[in-house]
């Protein structure tokens, strides 16, 4: 198989990030090595993991086994809420870097805002700024931040987040926070970019994979619904990080650079937004409900 070359997106500090990466949420540790290896062999150069996914070590092992030069790879991981606070987040970097087996992380982001302890969130972000200044990370960002979280963050930050990773698929598009991000140089990175959360969690809408509008567009291009959704996200300028453990789907999800959706097709998919979130409301994330210890490396 010929490896695909992935276009890059330029972050607000000039760092280049591959527009498409492999996500590994819910990828069991013992399947992570093979999934990441399969992705790297197929041309992926960007992996999105998190301390809370408990598979950073296996991501690092696959990276080393692949023989791909570190300079060609973009490794992204997330600090869990239990490690918020200035010193705690500095230590969280050490834990993640050791598990990944790297000196420097390309993009380190806060996994969630912690609205009930926002001071700790701000302190965690201040630690990310220190890590950036010390060149321990090449870029910093956030995840699941809404406008009401980004606004106070930007008021205190000296470095604007490069990325806000949010739920974003045809059924939940979050235009308000995307627009706010764009106005402040914050790139939107889509989690569940093919609507994963619409098929692994019971919700008020069905699976995006079965959507008839997306299905018709896919047939017109000889592509799959997943490929159409990824292409739609990329054409909107977003970063997308689809997850799969299956080699055939990993290959399918990167094969999205040889077709283009028309303006009408883009508009048709834009029209599928239901406004209903699949993931938890950011305000429901509390230490009591979701706190858990992230082990040392
Ligand atoms: P995705 O939209 O990537 O969908 C993943 C699901 O789709 C899996 O069930 C996968 O199953 C299946 N799948 C993958 N490719 C195909 C395909 N081509 N055709 C049909 N089914 C397919 O959802 P995720 O929620 O996993 O999001 C992607 C990534 O975003 C995560 O892995 C993680 O890195 C990040 N994320 C971040 C969150 C955050 O709070 N910051 C929250 C959730 C996700 P299978 O593996 O069996 O192929």
mmCIF file of C-alpha atoms and ligand atoms in Angstrom:
data_model
loop_
_atom_site.group_PDB
_atom_site.id
_atom_site.type_symbol
_atom_site.label_atom_id
_atom_site.label_comp_id
_atom_site.label_asym_id
_atom_site.label_seq_id
_atom_site.Cartn_x
_atom_site.Cartn_y
_atom_site.Cartn_z
ATOM 1 C CA UNK A 1 0.000 0.000 0.000
ATOM 2 C CA UNK A 2 1.285 3.483 -0.798
ATOM 3 C CA UNK A 3 1.287 5.759 2.215
ATOM 4 C CA UNK A 4 -0.873 8.873 1.875
ATOM 5 C CA UNK A 5 0.658 12.292 2.490
ATOM 6 C CA UNK A 6 -1.496 14.392 4.766
ATOM 7 C CA UNK A 7 -1.771 18.168 4.427
ATOM 8 C CA UNK A 8 -0.840 20.273 7.445
ATOM 9 C CA UNK A 9 -2.624 23.020 9.318
ATOM 10 C CA UNK A 10 -0.582 25.906 10.685
ATOM 11 C CA UNK A 11 -1.226 26.592 14.369
ATOM 12 C CA UNK A 12 -1.268 30.128 15.791
ATOM 13 C CA UNK A 13 2.406 29.849 16.795
ATOM 14 C CA UNK A 14 3.538 28.663 13.360
ATOM 15 C CA UNK A 15 3.829 24.977 14.289
ATOM 16 C CA UNK A 16 2.531 22.674 11.557
ATOM 17 C CA UNK A 17 0.126 19.917 12.533
ATOM 18 C CA UNK A 18 -1.101 17.153 10.200
ATOM 19 C CA UNK A 19 -4.763 17.955 9.555
ATOM 20 C CA UNK A 20 -5.844 14.346 10.115
ATOM 21 C CA UNK A 21 -4.706 12.091 12.930
ATOM 22 C CA UNK A 22 -5.628 8.816 14.598
ATOM 23 C CA UNK A 23 -7.675 8.989 17.797
ATOM 24 C CA UNK A 24 -7.273 6.269 20.407
ATOM 25 C CA UNK A 25 -10.095 6.934 22.880
ATOM 26 C CA UNK A 26 -11.568 3.578 23.950
ATOM 27 C CA UNK A 27 -8.804 1.707 22.176
ATOM 28 C CA UNK A 28 -7.811 -0.908 24.765
ATOM 29 C CA UNK A 29 -4.110 -0.749 25.673
ATOM 30 C CA UNK A 30 -3.476 -4.203 24.170
ATOM 31 C CA UNK A 31 -4.960 -3.111 20.819
ATOM 32 C CA UNK A 32 -3.357 0.318 20.769
ATOM 33 C CA UNK A 33 0.072 -0.814 19.552
ATOM 34 C CA UNK A 34 -1.387 -2.511 16.465
ATOM 35 C CA UNK A 35 -3.807 0.326 15.692
ATOM 36 C CA UNK A 36 -1.113 2.993 15.916
ATOM 37 C CA UNK A 37 1.342 0.860 13.964
ATOM 38 C CA UNK A 38 -1.216 0.247 11.244
ATOM 39 C CA UNK A 39 -1.890 3.989 11.067
ATOM 40 C CA UNK A 40 1.786 4.936 10.903
ATOM 41 C CA UNK A 41 2.433 2.336 8.204
ATOM 42 C CA UNK A 42 -0.450 3.823 6.206
ATOM 43 C CA UNK A 43 0.843 7.385 6.377
ATOM 44 C CA UNK A 44 -0.724 8.841 9.524
ATOM 45 C CA UNK A 45 1.738 11.115 11.312
ATOM 46 C CA UNK A 46 -0.487 12.479 14.081
ATOM 47 C CA UNK A 47 -1.806 10.500 17.053
ATOM 48 C CA UNK A 48 -4.272 11.892 19.596
ATOM 49 C CA UNK A 49 -4.208 10.190 22.990
ATOM 50 C CA UNK A 50 -4.815 11.319 26.585
ATOM 51 C CA UNK A 51 -3.570 10.529 30.059
ATOM 52 C CA UNK A 52 -7.106 9.374 30.851
ATOM 53 C CA UNK A 53 -7.130 6.837 27.979
ATOM 54 C CA UNK A 54 -4.501 4.729 29.770
ATOM 55 C CA UNK A 55 -2.770 3.881 26.507
ATOM 56 C CA UNK A 56 -0.008 6.496 26.167
ATOM 57 C CA UNK A 57 2.637 3.863 26.864
ATOM 58 C CA UNK A 58 1.402 1.664 24.002
ATOM 59 C CA UNK A 59 1.229 4.672 21.668
ATOM 60 C CA UNK A 60 4.891 5.344 22.491
ATOM 61 C CA UNK A 61 5.849 1.721 21.886
ATOM 62 C CA UNK A 62 4.174 1.679 18.482
ATOM 63 C CA UNK A 63 5.866 4.933 17.547
ATOM 64 C CA UNK A 64 9.288 3.555 18.428
ATOM 65 C CA UNK A 65 8.647 0.220 16.682
ATOM 66 C CA UNK A 66 7.465 1.964 13.521
ATOM 67 C CA UNK A 67 10.886 3.386 12.739
ATOM 68 C CA UNK A 68 9.267 6.672 11.685
ATOM 69 C CA UNK A 69 11.568 9.514 12.649
ATOM 70 C CA UNK A 70 10.335 11.409 15.706
ATOM 71 C CA UNK A 71 10.628 14.693 13.821
ATOM 72 C CA UNK A 72 8.026 13.449 11.339
ATOM 73 C CA UNK A 73 5.454 12.665 14.035
ATOM 74 C CA UNK A 74 2.963 14.841 15.818
ATOM 75 C CA UNK A 75 2.018 13.486 19.253
ATOM 76 C CA UNK A 76 -0.901 15.046 21.064
ATOM 77 C CA UNK A 77 -2.049 14.189 24.567
ATOM 78 C CA UNK A 78 -4.288 15.618 27.282
ATOM 79 C CA UNK A 79 -3.980 16.418 30.957
ATOM 80 C CA UNK A 80 -6.803 14.896 33.011
ATOM 81 C CA UNK A 81 -8.770 17.109 35.471
ATOM 82 C CA UNK A 82 -7.355 15.296 38.516
ATOM 83 C CA UNK A 83 -3.961 16.749 37.579
ATOM 84 C CA UNK A 84 -5.117 20.373 37.315
ATOM 85 C CA UNK A 85 -3.222 22.974 39.328
ATOM 86 C CA UNK A 86 0.169 24.491 38.444
ATOM 87 C CA UNK A 87 2.549 21.940 39.980
ATOM 88 C CA UNK A 88 0.213 19.037 39.297
ATOM 89 C CA UNK A 89 0.061 19.850 35.598
ATOM 90 C CA UNK A 90 3.842 20.229 35.339
ATOM 91 C CA UNK A 91 4.014 16.741 36.846
ATOM 92 C CA UNK A 92 1.306 15.506 34.466
ATOM 93 C CA UNK A 93 3.562 16.484 31.570
ATOM 94 C CA UNK A 94 6.350 14.348 33.058
ATOM 95 C CA UNK A 95 4.012 11.378 33.448
ATOM 96 C CA UNK A 96 2.748 11.596 29.866
ATOM 97 C CA UNK A 97 6.157 12.266 28.322
ATOM 98 C CA UNK A 98 7.674 9.281 30.140
ATOM 99 C CA UNK A 99 4.842 6.973 29.136
ATOM 100 C CA UNK A 100 5.101 8.159 25.529
ATOM 101 C CA UNK A 101 8.872 7.837 25.748
ATOM 102 C CA UNK A 102 9.542 11.312 24.369
ATOM 103 C CA UNK A 103 11.373 14.422 25.572
ATOM 104 C CA UNK A 104 8.922 16.796 23.986
ATOM 105 C CA UNK A 105 5.180 16.559 23.311
ATOM 106 C CA UNK A 106 3.939 18.273 20.156
ATOM 107 C CA UNK A 107 0.561 19.376 21.506
ATOM 108 C CA UNK A 108 -0.525 19.196 25.143
ATOM 109 C CA UNK A 109 -4.093 20.205 25.940
ATOM 110 C CA UNK A 110 -6.376 20.417 28.959
ATOM 111 C CA UNK A 111 -8.914 17.612 28.532
ATOM 112 C CA UNK A 112 -11.899 19.495 29.960
ATOM 113 C CA UNK A 113 -12.669 22.779 31.634
ATOM 114 C CA UNK A 114 -13.439 22.252 35.319
ATOM 115 C CA UNK A 115 -16.135 24.887 35.833
ATOM 116 C CA UNK A 116 -16.583 23.970 39.510
ATOM 117 C CA UNK A 117 -12.866 24.598 40.130
ATOM 118 C CA UNK A 118 -12.011 27.015 37.369
ATOM 119 C CA UNK A 119 -9.053 28.472 39.291
ATOM 120 C CA UNK A 120 -7.387 25.073 39.068
ATOM 121 C CA UNK A 121 -8.113 24.991 35.355
ATOM 122 C CA UNK A 122 -6.431 28.384 34.955
ATOM 123 C CA UNK A 123 -3.438 27.238 37.006
ATOM 124 C CA UNK A 124 -3.192 24.124 34.834
ATOM 125 C CA UNK A 125 -3.150 26.331 31.752
ATOM 126 C CA UNK A 126 -0.438 28.532 33.313
ATOM 127 C CA UNK A 127 1.636 25.352 33.678
ATOM 128 C CA UNK A 128 1.106 24.616 29.966
ATOM 129 C CA UNK A 129 2.467 28.108 29.213
ATOM 130 C CA UNK A 130 5.556 27.320 31.302
ATOM 131 C CA UNK A 131 6.024 24.013 29.478
ATOM 132 C CA UNK A 132 5.765 25.864 26.175
ATOM 133 C CA UNK A 133 8.311 28.484 27.241
ATOM 134 C CA UNK A 134 10.643 25.682 28.356
ATOM 135 C CA UNK A 135 10.160 23.949 24.966
ATOM 136 C CA UNK A 136 8.854 20.806 26.641
ATOM 137 C CA UNK A 137 5.835 21.110 24.358
ATOM 138 C CA UNK A 138 5.586 22.675 20.901
ATOM 139 C CA UNK A 139 2.004 23.890 21.253
ATOM 140 C CA UNK A 140 -0.690 24.076 23.921
ATOM 141 C CA UNK A 141 -4.457 24.023 23.853
ATOM 142 C CA UNK A 142 -7.713 22.977 25.410
ATOM 143 C CA UNK A 143 -10.601 20.615 24.837
ATOM 144 C CA UNK A 144 -14.335 20.893 25.418
ATOM 145 C CA UNK A 145 -14.034 24.600 26.218
ATOM 146 C CA UNK A 146 -17.145 26.618 25.419
ATOM 147 C CA UNK A 147 -17.177 30.402 24.894
ATOM 148 C CA UNK A 148 -17.877 30.927 28.597
ATOM 149 C CA UNK A 149 -14.696 29.000 29.433
ATOM 150 C CA UNK A 150 -12.523 30.441 26.664
ATOM 151 C CA UNK A 151 -13.358 34.027 27.601
ATOM 152 C CA UNK A 152 -11.915 33.968 31.141
ATOM 153 C CA UNK A 153 -9.042 31.805 29.947
ATOM 154 C CA UNK A 154 -8.089 34.342 27.275
ATOM 155 C CA UNK A 155 -8.354 37.141 29.847
ATOM 156 C CA UNK A 156 -5.575 35.612 31.905
ATOM 157 C CA UNK A 157 -3.553 33.729 29.305
ATOM 158 C CA UNK A 158 -0.363 35.105 27.841
ATOM 159 C CA UNK A 159 -0.509 32.487 25.067
ATOM 160 C CA UNK A 160 -3.823 31.795 23.331
ATOM 161 C CA UNK A 161 -4.635 28.094 22.970
ATOM 162 C CA UNK A 162 -3.562 26.779 19.568
ATOM 163 C CA UNK A 163 -6.390 24.241 19.495
ATOM 164 C CA UNK A 164 -9.790 23.610 21.048
ATOM 165 C CA UNK A 165 -10.716 19.953 20.605
ATOM 166 C CA UNK A 166 -14.516 19.672 20.712
ATOM 167 C CA UNK A 167 -17.285 17.295 19.737
ATOM 168 C CA UNK A 168 -17.973 18.126 16.099
ATOM 169 C CA UNK A 169 -19.774 15.980 13.539
ATOM 170 C CA UNK A 170 -22.742 16.579 11.222
ATOM 171 C CA UNK A 171 -25.287 16.145 14.040
ATOM 172 C CA UNK A 172 -23.540 18.495 16.496
ATOM 173 C CA UNK A 173 -21.532 21.264 14.903
ATOM 174 C CA UNK A 174 -20.967 23.855 17.664
ATOM 175 C CA UNK A 175 -20.745 26.823 15.280
ATOM 176 C CA UNK A 176 -20.686 29.415 18.052
ATOM 177 C CA UNK A 177 -17.559 28.128 19.742
ATOM 178 C CA UNK A 178 -15.911 27.447 16.383
ATOM 179 C CA UNK A 179 -16.542 31.041 15.302
ATOM 180 C CA UNK A 180 -15.241 32.391 18.600
ATOM 181 C CA UNK A 181 -12.144 30.197 18.229
ATOM 182 C CA UNK A 182 -11.523 31.369 14.670
ATOM 183 C CA UNK A 183 -11.728 35.003 15.812
ATOM 184 C CA UNK A 184 -9.040 34.309 18.419
ATOM 185 C CA UNK A 185 -6.695 32.154 16.347
ATOM 186 C CA UNK A 186 -7.832 28.914 18.006
ATOM 187 C CA UNK A 187 -8.110 25.999 15.595
ATOM 188 C CA UNK A 188 -11.072 23.680 16.033
ATOM 189 C CA UNK A 189 -10.141 20.042 16.206
ATOM 190 C CA UNK A 190 -13.110 17.711 15.854
ATOM 191 C CA UNK A 191 -13.557 14.774 18.172
ATOM 192 C CA UNK A 192 -16.031 12.124 17.054
ATOM 193 C CA UNK A 193 -15.513 13.550 13.542
ATOM 194 C CA UNK A 194 -17.496 10.704 11.970
ATOM 195 C CA UNK A 195 -20.076 10.912 14.729
ATOM 196 C CA UNK A 196 -18.664 8.041 16.787
ATOM 197 C CA UNK A 197 -20.501 9.235 19.845
ATOM 198 C CA UNK A 198 -23.796 8.941 17.947
ATOM 199 C CA UNK A 199 -23.309 5.198 17.649
ATOM 200 C CA UNK A 200 -21.546 4.208 20.836
ATOM 201 C CA UNK A 201 -23.792 6.145 23.168
ATOM 202 C CA UNK A 202 -27.591 5.998 23.281
ATOM 203 C CA UNK A 203 -28.904 9.368 22.385
ATOM 204 C CA UNK A 204 -31.723 11.294 20.881
ATOM 205 C CA UNK A 205 -30.450 10.875 17.349
ATOM 206 C CA UNK A 206 -29.333 7.876 15.316
ATOM 207 C CA UNK A 207 -25.944 7.126 13.826
ATOM 208 C CA UNK A 208 -24.481 9.646 11.403
ATOM 209 C CA UNK A 209 -23.266 6.645 9.381
ATOM 210 C CA UNK A 210 -26.884 5.859 8.449
ATOM 211 C CA UNK A 211 -27.818 9.401 7.494
ATOM 212 C CA UNK A 212 -29.485 9.417 4.044
ATOM 213 C CA UNK A 213 -28.056 12.816 3.003
ATOM 214 C CA UNK A 214 -24.531 11.700 3.828
ATOM 215 C CA UNK A 215 -25.208 8.325 2.185
ATOM 216 C CA UNK A 216 -26.310 9.951 -1.096
ATOM 217 C CA UNK A 217 -23.237 12.194 -1.179
ATOM 218 C CA UNK A 218 -21.002 9.214 -0.446
ATOM 219 C CA UNK A 219 -22.505 7.232 -3.320
ATOM 220 C CA UNK A 220 -22.088 10.158 -5.709
ATOM 221 C CA UNK A 221 -18.345 10.214 -4.999
ATOM 222 C CA UNK A 222 -17.810 6.473 -4.686
ATOM 223 C CA UNK A 223 -16.758 7.067 -1.064
ATOM 224 C CA UNK A 224 -18.078 5.912 2.311
ATOM 225 C CA UNK A 225 -20.141 8.006 4.759
ATOM 226 C CA UNK A 226 -17.133 8.150 7.113
ATOM 227 C CA UNK A 227 -14.948 9.529 4.330
ATOM 228 C CA UNK A 228 -17.552 12.142 3.436
ATOM 229 C CA UNK A 229 -17.773 13.338 7.057
ATOM 230 C CA UNK A 230 -13.999 13.581 7.346
ATOM 231 C CA UNK A 231 -13.775 15.456 4.061
ATOM 232 C CA UNK A 232 -16.516 17.838 5.230
ATOM 233 C CA UNK A 233 -14.570 18.581 8.422
ATOM 234 C CA UNK A 234 -11.307 19.100 6.542
ATOM 235 C CA UNK A 235 -12.916 21.363 3.937
ATOM 236 C CA UNK A 236 -14.218 23.505 6.796
ATOM 237 C CA UNK A 237 -10.597 23.890 7.905
ATOM 238 C CA UNK A 238 -10.866 21.658 10.945
ATOM 239 C CA UNK A 239 -8.450 19.080 12.224
ATOM 240 C CA UNK A 240 -10.042 15.618 12.397
ATOM 241 C CA UNK A 241 -8.922 12.655 14.505
ATOM 242 C CA UNK A 242 -11.026 9.580 13.626
ATOM 243 C CA UNK A 243 -10.583 6.510 15.801
ATOM 244 C CA UNK A 244 -10.519 2.917 14.646
ATOM 245 C CA UNK A 245 -8.800 -0.256 15.741
ATOM 246 C CA UNK A 246 -9.447 -1.936 12.387
ATOM 247 C CA UNK A 247 -6.710 -1.713 9.741
ATOM 248 C CA UNK A 248 -9.209 -1.485 6.872
ATOM 249 C CA UNK A 249 -11.031 1.451 8.481
ATOM 250 C CA UNK A 250 -7.789 3.124 9.517
ATOM 251 C CA UNK A 251 -6.824 3.018 5.824
ATOM 252 C CA UNK A 252 -10.296 4.132 4.713
ATOM 253 C CA UNK A 253 -10.268 7.143 7.032
ATOM 254 C CA UNK A 254 -7.046 8.569 5.620
ATOM 255 C CA UNK A 255 -8.151 8.061 2.013
ATOM 256 C CA UNK A 256 -9.951 11.395 1.851
ATOM 257 C CA UNK A 257 -7.585 13.583 -0.128
ATOM 258 C CA UNK A 258 -8.595 12.591 -3.654
ATOM 259 C CA UNK A 259 -12.086 14.069 -3.847
ATOM 260 C CA UNK A 260 -13.822 17.304 -3.055
ATOM 261 C CA UNK A 261 -17.322 18.091 -1.822
ATOM 262 C CA UNK A 262 -19.184 20.780 -3.750
ATOM 263 C CA UNK A 263 -20.509 23.907 -2.052
ATOM 264 C CA UNK A 264 -24.026 22.412 -2.233
ATOM 265 C CA UNK A 265 -22.875 19.178 -0.622
ATOM 266 C CA UNK A 266 -21.124 21.108 2.152
ATOM 267 C CA UNK A 267 -24.307 23.109 2.755
ATOM 268 C CA UNK A 268 -26.417 19.950 2.812
ATOM 269 C CA UNK A 269 -24.224 18.454 5.559
ATOM 270 C CA UNK A 270 -24.148 21.781 7.428
ATOM 271 C CA UNK A 271 -27.944 21.494 7.466
ATOM 272 C CA UNK A 272 -27.900 18.253 9.474
ATOM 273 C CA UNK A 273 -27.002 19.917 12.799
ATOM 274 C CA UNK A 274 -29.433 18.882 15.526
ATOM 275 C CA UNK A 275 -27.866 21.112 18.186
ATOM 276 C CA UNK A 276 -27.838 18.114 20.534
ATOM 277 C CA UNK A 277 -24.601 17.180 22.235
ATOM 278 C CA UNK A 278 -23.626 13.515 22.408
ATOM 279 C CA UNK A 279 -20.947 13.952 25.063
ATOM 280 C CA UNK A 280 -21.408 15.238 28.596
ATOM 281 C CA UNK A 281 -22.249 18.872 29.228
ATOM 282 C CA UNK A 282 -18.942 20.531 30.157
ATOM 283 C CA UNK A 283 -20.498 21.828 33.384
ATOM 284 C CA UNK A 284 -21.258 18.233 34.469
ATOM 285 C CA UNK A 285 -17.551 17.451 34.626
ATOM 286 C CA UNK A 286 -16.542 17.651 38.281
ATOM 287 C CA UNK A 287 -13.733 16.113 40.275
ATOM 288 C CA UNK A 288 -16.291 14.237 42.367
ATOM 289 C CA UNK A 289 -17.913 12.616 39.363
ATOM 290 C CA UNK A 290 -14.935 12.156 37.048
ATOM 291 C CA UNK A 291 -11.775 12.524 39.145
ATOM 292 C CA UNK A 292 -9.379 9.593 39.076
ATOM 293 C CA UNK A 293 -5.729 9.132 39.702
ATOM 294 C CA UNK A 294 -3.441 9.097 36.707
ATOM 295 C CA UNK A 295 -0.605 6.735 37.649
ATOM 296 C CA UNK A 296 3.046 7.685 37.411
ATOM 297 C CA UNK A 297 5.000 6.334 34.483
HETATM 298 P P1 LIG B 1 -15.122 8.709 15.799
HETATM 299 O O1 LIG B 1 -16.041 9.673 15.148
HETATM 300 O O2 LIG B 1 -13.698 8.723 15.416
HETATM 301 O O3 LIG B 1 -15.726 7.256 15.583
HETATM 302 C C1 LIG B 1 -15.140 6.122 16.135
HETATM 303 C C2 LIG B 1 -16.094 4.960 15.979
HETATM 304 O O4 LIG B 1 -16.317 4.734 14.593
HETATM 305 C C3 LIG B 1 -15.569 3.685 16.520
HETATM 306 O O5 LIG B 1 -16.687 2.965 17.037
HETATM 307 C C4 LIG B 1 -14.990 2.963 15.298
HETATM 308 O O6 LIG B 1 -15.057 1.572 15.494
HETATM 309 C C5 LIG B 1 -15.926 3.420 14.206
HETATM 310 N N1 LIG B 1 -15.312 3.632 12.885
HETATM 311 C C6 LIG B 1 -14.094 4.152 12.624
HETATM 312 N N2 LIG B 1 -13.899 4.275 11.315
HETATM 313 C C7 LIG B 1 -15.022 3.828 10.715
HETATM 314 C C8 LIG B 1 -15.415 3.715 9.368
HETATM 315 N N3 LIG B 1 -14.594 4.094 8.400
HETATM 316 N N4 LIG B 1 -16.645 3.216 9.124
HETATM 317 C C9 LIG B 1 -17.474 2.835 10.114
HETATM 318 N N5 LIG B 1 -17.159 2.930 11.415
HETATM 319 C C10 LIG B 1 -15.939 3.418 11.717
HETATM 320 O O7 LIG B 1 -15.330 8.894 17.371
HETATM 321 P P2 LIG B 1 -14.424 9.024 18.662
HETATM 322 O O8 LIG B 1 -15.364 9.401 19.732
HETATM 323 O O9 LIG B 1 -13.546 7.879 18.870
HETATM 324 O O10 LIG B 1 -13.531 10.312 18.409
HETATM 325 C C11 LIG B 1 -12.285 10.253 17.745
HETATM 326 C C12 LIG B 1 -11.167 10.658 18.665
HETATM 327 O O11 LIG B 1 -11.423 11.934 19.251
HETATM 328 C C13 LIG B 1 -11.002 9.749 19.896
HETATM 329 O O12 LIG B 1 -10.414 8.521 19.616
HETATM 330 C C14 LIG B 1 -10.176 10.639 20.790
HETATM 331 O O13 LIG B 1 -8.833 10.660 20.350
HETATM 332 C C15 LIG B 1 -10.871 11.979 20.558
HETATM 333 N N6 LIG B 1 -11.947 12.216 21.554
HETATM 334 C C16 LIG B 1 -11.758 13.247 22.445
HETATM 335 C C17 LIG B 1 -12.706 13.557 23.384
HETATM 336 C C18 LIG B 1 -12.448 14.690 24.297
HETATM 337 O O14 LIG B 1 -13.192 14.846 25.285
HETATM 338 N N7 LIG B 1 -11.449 15.504 24.068
HETATM 339 C C19 LIG B 1 -13.944 12.780 23.518
HETATM 340 C C20 LIG B 1 -14.084 11.738 22.519
HETATM 341 C C21 LIG B 1 -13.116 11.505 21.573
HETATM 342 P P3 LIG B 1 -13.793 0.588 15.259
HETATM 343 O O15 LIG B 1 -12.679 1.037 16.156
HETATM 344 O O16 LIG B 1 -14.363 -0.726 15.622
HETATM 345 O O17 LIG B 1 -13.439 0.721 13.806
#
